[in-house]
Amino acid sequence: MAPTEKVVIFKVNKEEYAIQVEHVISIEKTSQVTPIPQLPNYVKGIVKVREELVPVIDLKNVLYKTDEVINDVTRFIVVKTDQLQVALLVSDAKELLEIESGHIKQVGFIGYEKTAFFSGVIQLTNRLITLIEPNQLVSSLEGIKEIYEYMEDRYLNETEV
């Protein structure tokens, strides 16, 4: 039997993307986002998920430079990265797939700096799904260091009180 990988499939701007399940903490219905001024456009603010404050990253803004509109099907995919937990705001997320590793193809534009977080393309019979590596995604975002420091300060201050 061929080795397999489990991935969470989601949509952004009608295109399908995936993240390996080991990075995913949960998929949540969208809830009230608390805006934080002076953050980059791709950060919608912070949200409390399972008693943790996490920054909300609008994946549509990161990928397409337009904002996601929150509605009944938009979701937060809460992922853990080496730096911090983030809630990725996506158009829809509802599928968990087990993919044979042979269906994941490397693509030439991975070397391009702005798309370094695309780790491959899942090639199925009538679907192409872009695989995103969350550590690469988060570390590629401009201003993420400051957001990490803000979240760390805020979390430490809350726990000391």
PDB file of C-alpha atoms in Angstrom, residues 38-134:
ATOM      1  CA  GLN A  38      -1.973  49.435  12.705  1.00  0.00           C
ATOM      2  CA  LEU A  39      -1.607  45.797  11.679  1.00  0.00           C
ATOM      3  CA  PRO A  40      -0.946  44.708   8.084  1.00  0.00           C
ATOM      4  CA  ASN A  41      -4.023  44.421   5.824  1.00  0.00           C
ATOM      5  CA  TYR A  42      -3.919  40.620   5.879  1.00  0.00           C
ATOM      6  CA  VAL A  43      -4.481  40.551   9.677  1.00  0.00           C
ATOM      7  CA  LYS A  44      -8.151  41.039  10.502  1.00  0.00           C
ATOM      8  CA  GLY A  45      -7.506  41.168  14.256  1.00  0.00           C
ATOM      9  CA  ILE A  46      -7.617  38.573  17.000  1.00  0.00           C
ATOM     10  CA  VAL A  47     -10.176  35.970  17.992  1.00  0.00           C
ATOM     11  CA  LYS A  48     -10.555  33.743  21.030  1.00  0.00           C
ATOM     12  CA  VAL A  49     -10.489  30.056  20.138  1.00  0.00           C
ATOM     13  CA  ARG A  50     -10.640  27.500  22.936  1.00  0.00           C
ATOM     14  CA  GLU A  51      -9.574  30.099  25.513  1.00  0.00           C
ATOM     15  CA  GLU A  52      -6.561  31.172  23.401  1.00  0.00           C
ATOM     16  CA  LEU A  53      -6.176  34.495  21.619  1.00  0.00           C
ATOM     17  CA  VAL A  54      -4.984  33.963  18.049  1.00  0.00           C
ATOM     18  CA  PRO A  55      -4.408  36.406  15.189  1.00  0.00           C
ATOM     19  CA  VAL A  56      -6.759  36.062  12.215  1.00  0.00           C
ATOM     20  CA  ILE A  57      -5.002  35.950   8.854  1.00  0.00           C
ATOM     21  CA  ASP A  58      -7.222  36.596   5.845  1.00  0.00           C
ATOM     22  CA  LEU A  59      -5.869  34.066   3.348  1.00  0.00           C
ATOM     23  CA  LYS A  60      -7.782  35.703   0.496  1.00  0.00           C
ATOM     24  CA  ASN A  61      -5.917  38.937   1.240  1.00  0.00           C
ATOM     25  CA  VAL A  62      -2.566  37.108   1.343  1.00  0.00           C
ATOM     26  CA  LEU A  63      -3.188  35.243  -1.923  1.00  0.00           C
ATOM     27  CA  TYR A  64      -5.362  37.630  -3.950  1.00  0.00           C
ATOM     28  CA  LYS A  65      -4.996  41.061  -2.239  1.00  0.00           C
ATOM     29  CA  THR A  66      -8.764  41.298  -1.640  1.00  0.00           C
ATOM     30  CA  ASP A  67     -10.661  40.786   1.610  1.00  0.00           C
ATOM     31  CA  GLU A  68     -12.733  37.736   2.468  1.00  0.00           C
ATOM     32  CA  VAL A  69     -16.364  38.530   3.261  1.00  0.00           C
ATOM     33  CA  ILE A  70     -17.491  36.692   6.386  1.00  0.00           C
ATOM     34  CA  ASN A  71     -20.723  34.739   5.865  1.00  0.00           C
ATOM     35  CA  ASP A  72     -22.339  31.434   6.865  1.00  0.00           C
ATOM     36  CA  VAL A  73     -19.752  29.253   5.113  1.00  0.00           C
ATOM     37  CA  THR A  74     -16.525  31.113   5.883  1.00  0.00           C
ATOM     38  CA  ARG A  75     -14.386  29.310   8.438  1.00  0.00           C
ATOM     39  CA  PHE A  76     -11.316  29.713  10.612  1.00  0.00           C
ATOM     40  CA  ILE A  77      -8.742  26.979  10.183  1.00  0.00           C
ATOM     41  CA  VAL A  78      -6.687  27.203  13.348  1.00  0.00           C
ATOM     42  CA  VAL A  79      -3.156  26.003  12.636  1.00  0.00           C
ATOM     43  CA  LYS A  80      -0.032  25.678  14.696  1.00  0.00           C
ATOM     44  CA  THR A  81       3.250  26.862  13.293  1.00  0.00           C
ATOM     45  CA  ASP A  82       6.756  27.019  14.731  1.00  0.00           C
ATOM     46  CA  GLN A  83       6.147  30.675  15.626  1.00  0.00           C
ATOM     47  CA  LEU A  84       2.532  30.884  16.805  1.00  0.00           C
ATOM     48  CA  GLN A  85      -1.013  29.657  16.353  1.00  0.00           C
ATOM     49  CA  VAL A  86      -3.061  31.496  13.729  1.00  0.00           C
ATOM     50  CA  ALA A  87      -6.639  31.367  12.520  1.00  0.00           C
ATOM     51  CA  LEU A  88      -6.701  31.327   8.724  1.00  0.00           C
ATOM     52  CA  LEU A  89      -9.871  32.938   7.409  1.00  0.00           C
ATOM     53  CA  VAL A  90     -11.003  30.905   4.376  1.00  0.00           C
ATOM     54  CA  SER A  91     -14.044  30.919   2.073  1.00  0.00           C
ATOM     55  CA  ASP A  92     -15.081  27.374   3.034  1.00  0.00           C
ATOM     56  CA  ALA A  93     -13.588  24.290   4.696  1.00  0.00           C
ATOM     57  CA  LYS A  94     -15.396  21.009   4.801  1.00  0.00           C
ATOM     58  CA  GLU A  95     -13.317  18.153   3.483  1.00  0.00           C
ATOM     59  CA  LEU A  96     -10.708  15.841   4.935  1.00  0.00           C
ATOM     60  CA  LEU A  97      -8.929  13.686   2.374  1.00  0.00           C
ATOM     61  CA  GLU A  98      -6.382  10.929   2.555  1.00  0.00           C
ATOM     62  CA  ILE A  99      -4.091  11.359  -0.434  1.00  0.00           C
ATOM     63  CA  GLU A 100      -1.554   8.884  -1.746  1.00  0.00           C
ATOM     64  CA  SER A 101       1.834  10.595  -1.665  1.00  0.00           C
ATOM     65  CA  GLY A 102       2.247   9.877  -5.392  1.00  0.00           C
ATOM     66  CA  HIS A 103      -0.593  12.309  -6.117  1.00  0.00           C
ATOM     67  CA  ILE A 104       1.384  15.221  -4.613  1.00  0.00           C
ATOM     68  CA  LYS A 105       3.537  16.814  -7.298  1.00  0.00           C
ATOM     69  CA  GLN A 106       6.276  19.374  -6.852  1.00  0.00           C
ATOM     70  CA  VAL A 107       5.844  22.475  -8.955  1.00  0.00           C
ATOM     71  CA  GLY A 108       8.368  24.838 -10.492  1.00  0.00           C
ATOM     72  CA  PHE A 109       7.164  28.054  -8.856  1.00  0.00           C
ATOM     73  CA  ILE A 110       7.977  26.846  -5.309  1.00  0.00           C
ATOM     74  CA  GLY A 111      11.348  28.556  -5.694  1.00  0.00           C
ATOM     75  CA  TYR A 112       9.628  31.896  -6.307  1.00  0.00           C
ATOM     76  CA  GLU A 113       9.912  33.844  -3.032  1.00  0.00           C
ATOM     77  CA  LYS A 114       6.291  35.049  -2.903  1.00  0.00           C
ATOM     78  CA  THR A 115       4.891  31.531  -3.302  1.00  0.00           C
ATOM     79  CA  ALA A 116       7.500  29.593  -1.310  1.00  0.00           C
ATOM     80  CA  PHE A 117       4.707  28.399   0.991  1.00  0.00           C
ATOM     81  CA  PHE A 118       3.155  26.344  -1.845  1.00  0.00           C
ATOM     82  CA  SER A 119       4.736  22.973  -1.111  1.00  0.00           C
ATOM     83  CA  GLY A 120       3.129  21.101  -3.997  1.00  0.00           C
ATOM     84  CA  VAL A 121      -0.014  20.381  -5.971  1.00  0.00           C
ATOM     85  CA  ILE A 122      -2.331  17.475  -5.268  1.00  0.00           C
ATOM     86  CA  GLN A 123      -3.311  16.013  -8.615  1.00  0.00           C
ATOM     87  CA  LEU A 124      -6.578  14.081  -8.568  1.00  0.00           C
ATOM     88  CA  THR A 125      -8.660  12.858 -11.504  1.00  0.00           C
ATOM     89  CA  ASN A 126     -10.511  16.134 -12.094  1.00  0.00           C
ATOM     90  CA  ARG A 127      -9.065  18.410  -9.380  1.00  0.00           C
ATOM     91  CA  LEU A 128      -5.862  20.308  -8.733  1.00  0.00           C
ATOM     92  CA  ILE A 129      -5.400  21.351  -5.097  1.00  0.00           C
ATOM     93  CA  THR A 130      -2.515  23.592  -4.011  1.00  0.00           C
ATOM     94  CA  LEU A 131      -0.791  22.373  -0.846  1.00  0.00           C
ATOM     95  CA  ILE A 132       0.214  25.105   1.608  1.00  0.00           C
ATOM     96  CA  GLU A 133       2.960  24.699   4.214  1.00  0.00           C
ATOM     97  CA  PRO A 134       1.825  26.817   7.225  1.00  0.00           C
TER      98      PRO A 134
END
